[in-house]
CSV table of C-alpha atoms and ligand atoms in Angstrom, one decimal:
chain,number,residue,atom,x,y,z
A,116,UNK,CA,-16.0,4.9,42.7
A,117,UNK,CA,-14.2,7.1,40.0
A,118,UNK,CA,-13.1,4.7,37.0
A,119,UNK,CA,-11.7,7.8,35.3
A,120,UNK,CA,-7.8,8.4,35.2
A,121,UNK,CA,-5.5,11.0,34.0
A,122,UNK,CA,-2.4,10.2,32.1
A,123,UNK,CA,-0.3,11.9,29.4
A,124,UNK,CA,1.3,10.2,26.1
A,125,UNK,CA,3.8,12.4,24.3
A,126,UNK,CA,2.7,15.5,26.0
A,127,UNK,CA,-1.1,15.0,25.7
A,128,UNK,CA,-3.1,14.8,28.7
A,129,UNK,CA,-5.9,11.9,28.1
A,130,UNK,CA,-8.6,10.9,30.2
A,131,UNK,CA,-9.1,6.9,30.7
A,132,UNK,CA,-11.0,3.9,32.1
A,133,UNK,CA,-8.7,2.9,34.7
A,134,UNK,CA,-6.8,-0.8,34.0
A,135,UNK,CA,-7.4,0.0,30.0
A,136,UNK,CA,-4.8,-1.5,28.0
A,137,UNK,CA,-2.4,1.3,27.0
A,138,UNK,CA,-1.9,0.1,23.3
A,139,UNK,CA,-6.1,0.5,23.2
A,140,UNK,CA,-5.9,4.0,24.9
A,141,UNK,CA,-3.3,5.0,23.0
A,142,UNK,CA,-4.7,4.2,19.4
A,143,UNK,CA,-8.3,5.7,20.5
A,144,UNK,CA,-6.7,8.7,21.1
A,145,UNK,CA,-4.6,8.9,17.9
A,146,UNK,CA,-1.0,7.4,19.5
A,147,UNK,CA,-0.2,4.7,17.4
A,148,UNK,CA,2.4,2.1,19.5
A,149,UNK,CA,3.5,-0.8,16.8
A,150,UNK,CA,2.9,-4.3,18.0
A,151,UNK,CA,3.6,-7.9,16.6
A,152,UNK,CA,2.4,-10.3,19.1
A,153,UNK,CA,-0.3,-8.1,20.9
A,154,UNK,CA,-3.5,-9.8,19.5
A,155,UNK,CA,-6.9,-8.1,20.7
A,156,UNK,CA,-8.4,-11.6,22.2
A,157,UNK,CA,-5.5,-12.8,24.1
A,158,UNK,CA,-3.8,-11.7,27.2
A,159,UNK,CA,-0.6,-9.7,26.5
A,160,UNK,CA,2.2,-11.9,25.4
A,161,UNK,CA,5.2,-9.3,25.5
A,162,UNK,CA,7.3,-11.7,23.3
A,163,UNK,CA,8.2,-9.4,20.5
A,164,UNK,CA,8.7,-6.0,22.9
A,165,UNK,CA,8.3,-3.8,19.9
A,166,UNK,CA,5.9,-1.4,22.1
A,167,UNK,CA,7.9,-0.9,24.4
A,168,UNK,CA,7.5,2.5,25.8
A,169,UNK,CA,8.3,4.6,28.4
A,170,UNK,CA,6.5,5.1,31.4
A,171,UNK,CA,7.2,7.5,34.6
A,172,UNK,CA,11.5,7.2,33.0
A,173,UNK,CA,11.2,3.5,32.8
A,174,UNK,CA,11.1,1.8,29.5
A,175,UNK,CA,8.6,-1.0,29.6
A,176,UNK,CA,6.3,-3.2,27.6
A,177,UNK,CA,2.5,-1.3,26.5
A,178,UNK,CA,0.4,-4.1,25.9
A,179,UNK,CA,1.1,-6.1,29.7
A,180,UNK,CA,0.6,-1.9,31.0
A,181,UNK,CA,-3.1,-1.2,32.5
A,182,UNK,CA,-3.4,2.2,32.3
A,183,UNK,CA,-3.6,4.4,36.1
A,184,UNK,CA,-3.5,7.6,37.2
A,185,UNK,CA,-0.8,9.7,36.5
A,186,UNK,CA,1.2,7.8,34.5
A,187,UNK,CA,3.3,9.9,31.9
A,188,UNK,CA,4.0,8.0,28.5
A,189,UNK,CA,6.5,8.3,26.0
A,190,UNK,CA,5.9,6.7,22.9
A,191,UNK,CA,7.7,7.9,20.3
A,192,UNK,CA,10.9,9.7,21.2
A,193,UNK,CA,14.2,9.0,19.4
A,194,UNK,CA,15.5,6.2,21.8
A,195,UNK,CA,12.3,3.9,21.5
A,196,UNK,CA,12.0,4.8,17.7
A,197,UNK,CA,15.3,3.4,17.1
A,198,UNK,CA,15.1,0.5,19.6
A,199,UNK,CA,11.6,-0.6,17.8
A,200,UNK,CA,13.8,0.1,13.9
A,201,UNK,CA,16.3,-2.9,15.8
A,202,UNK,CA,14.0,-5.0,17.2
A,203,UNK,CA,12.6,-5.1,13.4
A,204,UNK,CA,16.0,-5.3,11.8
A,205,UNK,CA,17.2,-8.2,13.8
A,206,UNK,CA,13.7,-10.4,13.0
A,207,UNK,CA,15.0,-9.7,9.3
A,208,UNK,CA,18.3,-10.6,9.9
A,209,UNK,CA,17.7,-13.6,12.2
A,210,UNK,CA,15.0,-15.6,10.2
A,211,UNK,CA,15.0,-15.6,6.0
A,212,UNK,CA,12.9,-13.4,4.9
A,213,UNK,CA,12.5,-13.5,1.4
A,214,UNK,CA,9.7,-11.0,0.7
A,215,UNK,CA,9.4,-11.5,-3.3
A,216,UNK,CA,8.7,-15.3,-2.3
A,217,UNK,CA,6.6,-15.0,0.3
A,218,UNK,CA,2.9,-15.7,-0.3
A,219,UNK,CA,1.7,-13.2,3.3
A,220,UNK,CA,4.0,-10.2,1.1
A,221,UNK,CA,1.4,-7.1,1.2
A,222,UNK,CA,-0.6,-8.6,3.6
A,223,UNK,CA,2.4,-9.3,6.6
A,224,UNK,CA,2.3,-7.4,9.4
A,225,UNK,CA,6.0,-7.1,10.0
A,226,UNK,CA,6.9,-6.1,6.5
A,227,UNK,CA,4.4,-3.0,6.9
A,228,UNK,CA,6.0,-2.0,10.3
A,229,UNK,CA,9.6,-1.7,7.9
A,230,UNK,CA,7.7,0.2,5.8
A,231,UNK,CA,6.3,2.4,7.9
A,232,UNK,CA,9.9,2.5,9.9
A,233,UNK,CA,11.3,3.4,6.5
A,234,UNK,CA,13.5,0.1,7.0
A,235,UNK,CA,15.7,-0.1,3.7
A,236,UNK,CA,18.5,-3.2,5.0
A,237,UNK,CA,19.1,-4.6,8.4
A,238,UNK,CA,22.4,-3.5,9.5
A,239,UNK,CA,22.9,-6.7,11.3
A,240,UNK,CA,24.5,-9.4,9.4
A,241,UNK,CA,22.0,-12.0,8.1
A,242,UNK,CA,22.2,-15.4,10.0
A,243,UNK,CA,20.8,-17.8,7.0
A,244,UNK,CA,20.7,-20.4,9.5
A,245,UNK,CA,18.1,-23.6,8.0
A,246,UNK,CA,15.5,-23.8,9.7
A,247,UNK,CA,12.7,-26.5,9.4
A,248,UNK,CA,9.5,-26.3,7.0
A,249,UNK,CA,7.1,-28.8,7.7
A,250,UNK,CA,4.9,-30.4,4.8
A,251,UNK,CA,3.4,-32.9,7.3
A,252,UNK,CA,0.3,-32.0,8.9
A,253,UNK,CA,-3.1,-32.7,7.2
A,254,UNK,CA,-3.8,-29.1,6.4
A,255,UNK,CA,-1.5,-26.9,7.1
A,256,UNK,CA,2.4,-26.0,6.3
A,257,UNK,CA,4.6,-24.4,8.6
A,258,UNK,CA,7.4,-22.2,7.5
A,259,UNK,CA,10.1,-21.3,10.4
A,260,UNK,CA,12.2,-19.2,8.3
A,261,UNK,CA,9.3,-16.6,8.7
A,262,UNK,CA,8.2,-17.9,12.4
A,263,UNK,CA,9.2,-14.9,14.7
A,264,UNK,CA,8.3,-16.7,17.9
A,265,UNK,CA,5.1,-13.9,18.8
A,266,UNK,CA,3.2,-17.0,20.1
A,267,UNK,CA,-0.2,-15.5,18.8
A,268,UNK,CA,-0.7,-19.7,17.3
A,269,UNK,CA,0.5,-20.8,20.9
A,270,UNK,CA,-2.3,-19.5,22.6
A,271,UNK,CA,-5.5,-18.5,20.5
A,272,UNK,CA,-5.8,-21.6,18.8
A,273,UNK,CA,-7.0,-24.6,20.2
A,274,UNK,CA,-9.2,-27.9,19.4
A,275,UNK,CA,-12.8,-28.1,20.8
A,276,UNK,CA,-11.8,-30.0,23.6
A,277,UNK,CA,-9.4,-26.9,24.6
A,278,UNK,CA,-6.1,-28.6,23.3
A,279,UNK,CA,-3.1,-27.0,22.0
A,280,UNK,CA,-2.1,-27.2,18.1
A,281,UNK,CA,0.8,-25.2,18.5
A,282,UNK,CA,4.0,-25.5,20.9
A,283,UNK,CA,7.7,-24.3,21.2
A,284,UNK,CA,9.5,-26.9,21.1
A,285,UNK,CA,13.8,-26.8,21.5
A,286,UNK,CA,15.1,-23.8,23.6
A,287,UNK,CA,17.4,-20.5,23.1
A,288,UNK,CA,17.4,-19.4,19.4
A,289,UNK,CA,16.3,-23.0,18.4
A,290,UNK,CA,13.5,-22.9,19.9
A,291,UNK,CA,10.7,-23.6,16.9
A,292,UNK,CA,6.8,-23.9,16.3
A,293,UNK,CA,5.9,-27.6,15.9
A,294,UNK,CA,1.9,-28.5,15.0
A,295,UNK,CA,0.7,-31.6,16.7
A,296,UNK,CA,-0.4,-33.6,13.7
A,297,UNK,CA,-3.5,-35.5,15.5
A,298,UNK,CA,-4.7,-32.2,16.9
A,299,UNK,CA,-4.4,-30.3,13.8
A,300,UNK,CA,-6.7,-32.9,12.1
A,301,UNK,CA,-9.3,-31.8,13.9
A,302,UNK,CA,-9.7,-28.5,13.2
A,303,UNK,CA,-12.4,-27.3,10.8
A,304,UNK,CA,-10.8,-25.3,7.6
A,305,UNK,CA,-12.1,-22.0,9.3
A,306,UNK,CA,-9.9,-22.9,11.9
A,307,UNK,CA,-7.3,-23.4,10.1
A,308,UNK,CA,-7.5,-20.4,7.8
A,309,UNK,CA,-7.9,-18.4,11.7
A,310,UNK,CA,-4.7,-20.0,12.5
A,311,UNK,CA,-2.9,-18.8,8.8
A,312,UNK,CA,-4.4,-15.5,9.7
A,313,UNK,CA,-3.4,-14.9,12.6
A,314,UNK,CA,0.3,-15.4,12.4
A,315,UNK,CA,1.0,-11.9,11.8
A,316,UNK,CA,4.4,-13.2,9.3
A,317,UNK,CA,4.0,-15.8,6.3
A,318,UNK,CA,5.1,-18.7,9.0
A,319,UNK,CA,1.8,-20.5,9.2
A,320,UNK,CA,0.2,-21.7,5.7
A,321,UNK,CA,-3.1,-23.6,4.5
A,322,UNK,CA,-2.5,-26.2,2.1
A,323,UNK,CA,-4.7,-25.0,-1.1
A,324,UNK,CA,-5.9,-21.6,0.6
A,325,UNK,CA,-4.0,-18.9,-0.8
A,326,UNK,CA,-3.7,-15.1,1.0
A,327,UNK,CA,-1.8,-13.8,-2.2
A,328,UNK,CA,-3.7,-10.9,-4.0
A,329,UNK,CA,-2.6,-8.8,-7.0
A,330,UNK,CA,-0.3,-5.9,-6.0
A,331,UNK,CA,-2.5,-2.9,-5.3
A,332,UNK,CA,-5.4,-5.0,-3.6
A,333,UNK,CA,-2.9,-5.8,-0.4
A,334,UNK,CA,-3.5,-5.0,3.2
A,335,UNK,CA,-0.8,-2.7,3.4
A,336,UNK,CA,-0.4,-1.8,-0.4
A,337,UNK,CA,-1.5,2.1,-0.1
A,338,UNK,CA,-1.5,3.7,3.5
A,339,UNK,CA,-1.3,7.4,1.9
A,340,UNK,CA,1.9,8.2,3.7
A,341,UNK,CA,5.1,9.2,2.6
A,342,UNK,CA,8.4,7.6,3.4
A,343,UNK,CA,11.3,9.3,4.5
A,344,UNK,CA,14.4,7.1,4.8
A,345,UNK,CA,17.6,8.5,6.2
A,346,UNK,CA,19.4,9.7,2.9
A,347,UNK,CA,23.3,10.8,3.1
A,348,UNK,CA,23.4,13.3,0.6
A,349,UNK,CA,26.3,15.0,-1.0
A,350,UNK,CA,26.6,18.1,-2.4
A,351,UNK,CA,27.9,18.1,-5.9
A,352,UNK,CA,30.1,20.3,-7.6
A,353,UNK,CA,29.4,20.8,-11.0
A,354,UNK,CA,31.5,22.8,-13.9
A,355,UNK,CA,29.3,24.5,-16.3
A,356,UNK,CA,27.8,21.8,-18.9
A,357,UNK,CA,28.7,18.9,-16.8
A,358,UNK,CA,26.6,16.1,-16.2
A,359,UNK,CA,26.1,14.0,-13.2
A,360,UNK,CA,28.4,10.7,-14.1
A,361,UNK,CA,26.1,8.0,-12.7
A,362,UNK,CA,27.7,3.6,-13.5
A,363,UNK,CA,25.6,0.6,-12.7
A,364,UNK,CA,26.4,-3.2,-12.2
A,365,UNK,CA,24.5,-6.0,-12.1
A,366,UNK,CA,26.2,-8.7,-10.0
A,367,UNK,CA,24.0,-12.0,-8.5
A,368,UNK,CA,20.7,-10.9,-10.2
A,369,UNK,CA,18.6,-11.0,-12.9
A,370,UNK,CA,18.7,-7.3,-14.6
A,371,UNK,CA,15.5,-6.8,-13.2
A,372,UNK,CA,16.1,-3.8,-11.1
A,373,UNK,CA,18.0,-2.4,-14.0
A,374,UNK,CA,14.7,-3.5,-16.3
A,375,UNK,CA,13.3,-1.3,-13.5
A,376,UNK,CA,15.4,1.9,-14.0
A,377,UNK,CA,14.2,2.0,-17.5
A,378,UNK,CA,11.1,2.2,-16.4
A,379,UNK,CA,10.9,5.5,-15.3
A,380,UNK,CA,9.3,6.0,-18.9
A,381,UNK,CA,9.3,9.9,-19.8
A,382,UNK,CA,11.0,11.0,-17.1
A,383,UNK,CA,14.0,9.3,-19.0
A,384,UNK,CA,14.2,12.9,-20.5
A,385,UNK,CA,14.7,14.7,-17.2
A,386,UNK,CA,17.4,12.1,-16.5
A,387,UNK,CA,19.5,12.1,-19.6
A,388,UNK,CA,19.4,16.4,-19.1
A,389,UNK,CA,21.6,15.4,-16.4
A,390,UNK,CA,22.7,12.1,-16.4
A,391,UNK,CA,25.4,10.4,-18.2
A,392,UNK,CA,26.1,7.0,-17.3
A,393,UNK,CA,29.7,5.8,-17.4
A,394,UNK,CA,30.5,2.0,-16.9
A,395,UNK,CA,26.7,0.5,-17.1
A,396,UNK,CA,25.5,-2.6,-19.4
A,397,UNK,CA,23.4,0.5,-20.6
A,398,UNK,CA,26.3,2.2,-21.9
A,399,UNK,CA,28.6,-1.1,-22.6
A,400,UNK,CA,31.5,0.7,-21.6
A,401,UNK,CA,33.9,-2.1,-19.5
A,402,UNK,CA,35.8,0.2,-17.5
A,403,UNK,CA,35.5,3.4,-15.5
A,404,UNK,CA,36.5,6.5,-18.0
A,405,UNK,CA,35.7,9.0,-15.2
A,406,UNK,CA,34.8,8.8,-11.7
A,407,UNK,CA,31.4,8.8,-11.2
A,408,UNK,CA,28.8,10.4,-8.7
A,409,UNK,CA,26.5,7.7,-8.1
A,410,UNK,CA,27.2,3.9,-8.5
A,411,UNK,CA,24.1,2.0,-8.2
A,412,UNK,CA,24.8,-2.0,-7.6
A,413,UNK,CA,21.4,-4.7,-8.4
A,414,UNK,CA,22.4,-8.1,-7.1
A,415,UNK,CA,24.8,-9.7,-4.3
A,416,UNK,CA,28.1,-11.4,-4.2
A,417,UNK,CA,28.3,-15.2,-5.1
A,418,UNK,CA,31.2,-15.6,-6.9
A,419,UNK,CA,34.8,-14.1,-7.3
A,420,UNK,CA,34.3,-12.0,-9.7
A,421,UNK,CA,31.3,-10.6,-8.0
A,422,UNK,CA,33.8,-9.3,-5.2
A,423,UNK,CA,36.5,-7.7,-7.6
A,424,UNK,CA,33.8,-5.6,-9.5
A,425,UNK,CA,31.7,-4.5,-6.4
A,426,UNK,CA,35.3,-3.2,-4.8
A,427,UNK,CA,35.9,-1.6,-8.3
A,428,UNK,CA,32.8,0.4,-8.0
A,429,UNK,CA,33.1,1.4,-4.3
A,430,UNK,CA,37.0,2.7,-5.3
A,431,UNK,CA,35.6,4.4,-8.1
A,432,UNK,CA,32.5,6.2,-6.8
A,433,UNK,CA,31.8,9.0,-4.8
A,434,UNK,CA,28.3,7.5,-3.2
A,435,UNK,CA,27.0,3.6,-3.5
A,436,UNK,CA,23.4,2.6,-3.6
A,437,UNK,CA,22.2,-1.1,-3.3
A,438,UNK,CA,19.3,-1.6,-5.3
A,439,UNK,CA,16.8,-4.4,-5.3
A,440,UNK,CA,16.4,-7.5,-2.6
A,441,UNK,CA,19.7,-9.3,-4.2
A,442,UNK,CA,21.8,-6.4,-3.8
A,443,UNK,CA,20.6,-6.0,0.1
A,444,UNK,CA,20.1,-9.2,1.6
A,445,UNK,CA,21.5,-11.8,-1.0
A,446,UNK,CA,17.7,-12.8,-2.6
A,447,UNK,CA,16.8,-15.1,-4.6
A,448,UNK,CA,19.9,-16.7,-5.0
A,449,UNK,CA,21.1,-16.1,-1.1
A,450,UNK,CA,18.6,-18.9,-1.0
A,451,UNK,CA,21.2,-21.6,-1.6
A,452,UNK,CA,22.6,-20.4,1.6
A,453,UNK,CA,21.6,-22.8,3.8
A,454,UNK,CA,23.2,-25.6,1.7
A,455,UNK,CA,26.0,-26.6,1.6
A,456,UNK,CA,28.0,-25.4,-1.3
A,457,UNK,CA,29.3,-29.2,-3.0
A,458,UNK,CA,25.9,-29.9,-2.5
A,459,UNK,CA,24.1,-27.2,-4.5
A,460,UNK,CA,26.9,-28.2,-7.2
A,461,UNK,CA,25.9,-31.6,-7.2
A,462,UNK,CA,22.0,-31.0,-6.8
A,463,UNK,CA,22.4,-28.8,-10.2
A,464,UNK,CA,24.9,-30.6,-12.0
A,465,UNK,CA,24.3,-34.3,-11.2
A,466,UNK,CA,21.2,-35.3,-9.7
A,467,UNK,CA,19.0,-32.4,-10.2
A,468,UNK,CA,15.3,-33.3,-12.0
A,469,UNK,CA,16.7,-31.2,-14.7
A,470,UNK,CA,20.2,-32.5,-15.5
A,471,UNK,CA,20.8,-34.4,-18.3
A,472,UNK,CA,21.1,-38.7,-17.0
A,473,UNK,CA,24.5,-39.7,-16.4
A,474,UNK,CA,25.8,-36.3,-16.2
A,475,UNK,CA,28.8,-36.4,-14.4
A,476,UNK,CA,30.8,-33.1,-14.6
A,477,UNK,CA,30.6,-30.2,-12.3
A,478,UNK,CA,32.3,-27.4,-14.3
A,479,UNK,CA,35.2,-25.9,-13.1
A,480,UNK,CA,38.1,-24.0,-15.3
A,481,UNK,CA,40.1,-21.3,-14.7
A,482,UNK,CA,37.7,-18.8,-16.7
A,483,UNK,CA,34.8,-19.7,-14.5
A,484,UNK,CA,35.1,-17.5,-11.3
A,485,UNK,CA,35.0,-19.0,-8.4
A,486,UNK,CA,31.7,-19.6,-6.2
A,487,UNK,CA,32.0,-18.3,-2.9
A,488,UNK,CA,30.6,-20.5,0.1
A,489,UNK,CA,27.0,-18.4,0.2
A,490,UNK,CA,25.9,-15.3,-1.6
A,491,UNK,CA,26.8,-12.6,0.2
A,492,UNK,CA,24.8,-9.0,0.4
A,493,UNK,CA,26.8,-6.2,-0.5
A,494,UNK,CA,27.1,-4.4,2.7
A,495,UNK,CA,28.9,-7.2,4.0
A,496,UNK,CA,31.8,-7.1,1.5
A,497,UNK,CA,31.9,-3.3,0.8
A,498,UNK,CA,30.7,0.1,2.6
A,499,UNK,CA,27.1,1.2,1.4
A,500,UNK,CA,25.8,4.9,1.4
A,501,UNK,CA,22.4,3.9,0.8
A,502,UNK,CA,19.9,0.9,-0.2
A,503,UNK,CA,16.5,1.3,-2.6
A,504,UNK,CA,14.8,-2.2,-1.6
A,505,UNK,CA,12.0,-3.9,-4.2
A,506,UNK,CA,12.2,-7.2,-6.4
A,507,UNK,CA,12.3,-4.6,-8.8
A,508,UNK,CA,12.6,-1.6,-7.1
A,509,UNK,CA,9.6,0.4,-7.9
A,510,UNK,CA,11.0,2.6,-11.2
A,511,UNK,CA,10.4,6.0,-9.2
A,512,UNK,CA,11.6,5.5,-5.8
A,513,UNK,CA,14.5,4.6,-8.1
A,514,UNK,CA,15.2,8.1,-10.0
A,515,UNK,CA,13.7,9.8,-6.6
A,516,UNK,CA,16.8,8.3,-5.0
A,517,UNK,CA,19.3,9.1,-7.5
A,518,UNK,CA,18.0,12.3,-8.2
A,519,UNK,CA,17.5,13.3,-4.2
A,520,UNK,CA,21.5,12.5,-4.0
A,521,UNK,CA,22.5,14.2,-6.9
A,522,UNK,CA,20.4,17.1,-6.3
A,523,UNK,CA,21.2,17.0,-2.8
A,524,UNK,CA,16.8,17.5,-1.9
A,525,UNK,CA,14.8,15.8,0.3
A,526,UNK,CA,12.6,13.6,-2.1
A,527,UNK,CA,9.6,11.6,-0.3
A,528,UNK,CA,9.0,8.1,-1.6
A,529,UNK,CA,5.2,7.3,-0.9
A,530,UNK,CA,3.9,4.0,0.4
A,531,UNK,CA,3.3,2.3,-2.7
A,532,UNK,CA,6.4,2.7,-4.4
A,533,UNK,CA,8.7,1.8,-1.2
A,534,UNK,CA,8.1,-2.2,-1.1
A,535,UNK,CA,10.4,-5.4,-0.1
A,536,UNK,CA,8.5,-7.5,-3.1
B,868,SF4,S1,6.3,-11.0,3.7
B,868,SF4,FE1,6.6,-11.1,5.9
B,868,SF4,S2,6.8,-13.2,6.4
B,868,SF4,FE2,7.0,-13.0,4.2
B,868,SF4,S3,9.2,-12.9,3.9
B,868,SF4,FE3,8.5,-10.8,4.0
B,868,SF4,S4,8.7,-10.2,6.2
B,868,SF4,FE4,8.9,-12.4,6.1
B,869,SF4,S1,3.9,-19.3,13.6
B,869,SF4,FE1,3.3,-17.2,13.3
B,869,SF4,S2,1.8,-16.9,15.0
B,869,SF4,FE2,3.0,-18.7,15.5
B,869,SF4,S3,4.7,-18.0,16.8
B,869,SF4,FE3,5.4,-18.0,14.7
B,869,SF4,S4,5.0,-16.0,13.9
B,869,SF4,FE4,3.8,-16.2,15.7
């Protein structure tokens, strides 16, 4: 009997075993189809449908597809591309992801699938819904702000006696991981490591057993290709001797991504031939003298004040750039988010480990601005042209940014500088 088949992907005809998995035909013949919860030893789970394809004009999972003959694949026209660019925004947006935090960052699968999408903000709003993390078990930790439901734990790892460690438990979107405490106990350490490494997102941890690596020594750290996120240029008009007016605001952040900015060392030069910066802590200068070109925003909203600059910059400038995690999804400090706002006051001001005993003031005047109810990202308060993501921002996707705007030319950001961390 003839095993051999004939079927095409993206235009190619291929030759293949008949009932092959079309993720493993595709990849051996140079198709890459992304997948999250398609692990090589189990059966296909088809939870996470980011390879979905489509075969013979019907969009469908690859990893639950046996190859036969004549089928005609499409992988990677515009439709899926965008579909799969959704599927990974709304993961983002639905659990809290905060890469600079995170101890998988570099080595987590779903980050790289943003990079390699060229995912700069999730244009969904995020949730920020609480979700549980559980210190209990003997060895491991399990974090379901990262959990995105693949199932990969759910089936591949069991006891020795062939029971479960892993199970949803609740239903809908609450549906959770939960470890079974006396089942996890018996697991050897390789096991559990297996179990941390598995989990393709930073959901599943090992007490004492760290996956975190210097930056550079990553899984996906350098894949030698370039980036191209989708830019809106402009193109400037410039009167002979002008410069490029360019302002800058830190809101909720720490200066970091401005620290960043700096950073761009000699090139500095290049940028002050046509650069001038306007209202910018660089330049100290309170209010706009001119309008300005580019407006680059580091941090989120979380108070007032926050608010009334961030709309002074969108009136004031002609394109907007979030830069850095804060600016784009809330960061660091977004992570008071899931509590509720008197709470945070009091945990800070009256029975935090750090506050003085017997304090008993929360500060509140009419010169302090007002805290809003979470910290919001920018996009949600204001229109953004474009987003530069990074806790920094890597220095030169930075200026490549500005200067691809300004310049209105397509600038490539390679792998290593385009990072959520
Ligand atoms: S590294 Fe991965 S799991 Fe961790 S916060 Fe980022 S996307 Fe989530
Ligand atoms: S804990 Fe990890 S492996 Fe388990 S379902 Fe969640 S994301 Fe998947």
């Amino acid at each position: 009997m003839n095993n051999i088949v004939s079927i095409s992907i993206d235009g190619k005809e291929i030759k293949a075993l008949k009932g092959e998995n079309l993720v493993n035909v595709a990849r051996d013949n140079g198709f890459h189809i992304p997948t999250l919860c398609y692990f090589k030893k189990l059966f296909p789970l088809a939870t996470c449908r980011i390879c979905t394809v489509n075969i013979n004009g019907k969009n469908t999972t690859a990893c639950t597809t046996k190859v036969d003959d004549g089928m005609e694949v499409k992988v990677n026209t515009d439709e899926l591309l965008e579909n799969r660019k959704a599927i990974i925004e709304m993961l983002f947006a639905e659990g809290n992801h905060f890469c600079p935090s995170c101890e998988k960052s570099g080595n987590c699968e779903m980050q790289n699938l943003g990079y390699i999408m060229g995912i700069t903000h999730t244009r969904y709003p995020h949730l920020y819904r609480e979700k549980p993390v559980d210190f209990t078990p003997h060895r491991m930790l399990m974090n379901s702000n990262r959990c995105i439901l693949c199932k990969r734990c759910v089936e591949e790892i069991k006891t020795k006696d062939g029971k479960r460690v892993f199970s949803f438990v609740k239903r809908g979107n609450r549906t959770t991981v939960q470890i079974d405490y006396n089942e996890e106990r018996k697991l050897t350490d390789n096991e559990a490591i297996h179990a941390m490494q598995i989990c393709p997102v930073g959901a599943i941890l090992v007490k004492g057993v760290s996956e975190g690596k210097p930056f550079g020594e990553r899984k996906y750290d350098f894949l030698n290709k370039a980036i191209r996120p989708k830019l809106k240029r402009k193109k400037f008009e410039l009167k002979e001797g002008e410069k490029f007016v360019v302002g800058t605001t830190s809101l909720a952040g720490c200066f970091g991504c401005h620290m960043s900015l700096l950073d761009i060392d000699e090139e500095l030069l290049d940028m002050i031939e046509i650069v001038e910066f306007n209202k910018s802590p660089l330049t100290d200068i309170k209010r706009f003298s001119k309008r300005c070109h580019v407006g680059l925003i580091e941090g989120g909203c979380a108070n007032e004040e926050n608010v009334h600059v961030l709309r002074y910059f969108r009136e004031n400038c002609d394109v907007l750039i979030a830069f850095g995690e804060c600016a784009i999804m809330g960061g660091i400090p977004a992570m008071r988010n899931f509590v509720p706002l008197k709470e945070t006051l009091e945990e800070a001001y009256l029975n935090g480990v750090t506050t003085v005993l017997g304090a008993d003031v929360i500060p509140a005047s009419e010169d302090i601005p007002k805290l809003l109810d979470k910290v919001y990202p920018i996009n949600e308060v204001v229109d953004v042209d474009y987003y530069i993501p990074g806790c920094p921002p890597n220095a030169q996707h930075i200026w490549k940014v500005v200067k691809s705007i300004l310049l209105n030319e397509e600038i490539p950001i390679s792998h290593e500088e385009f990072k959520y961390d």
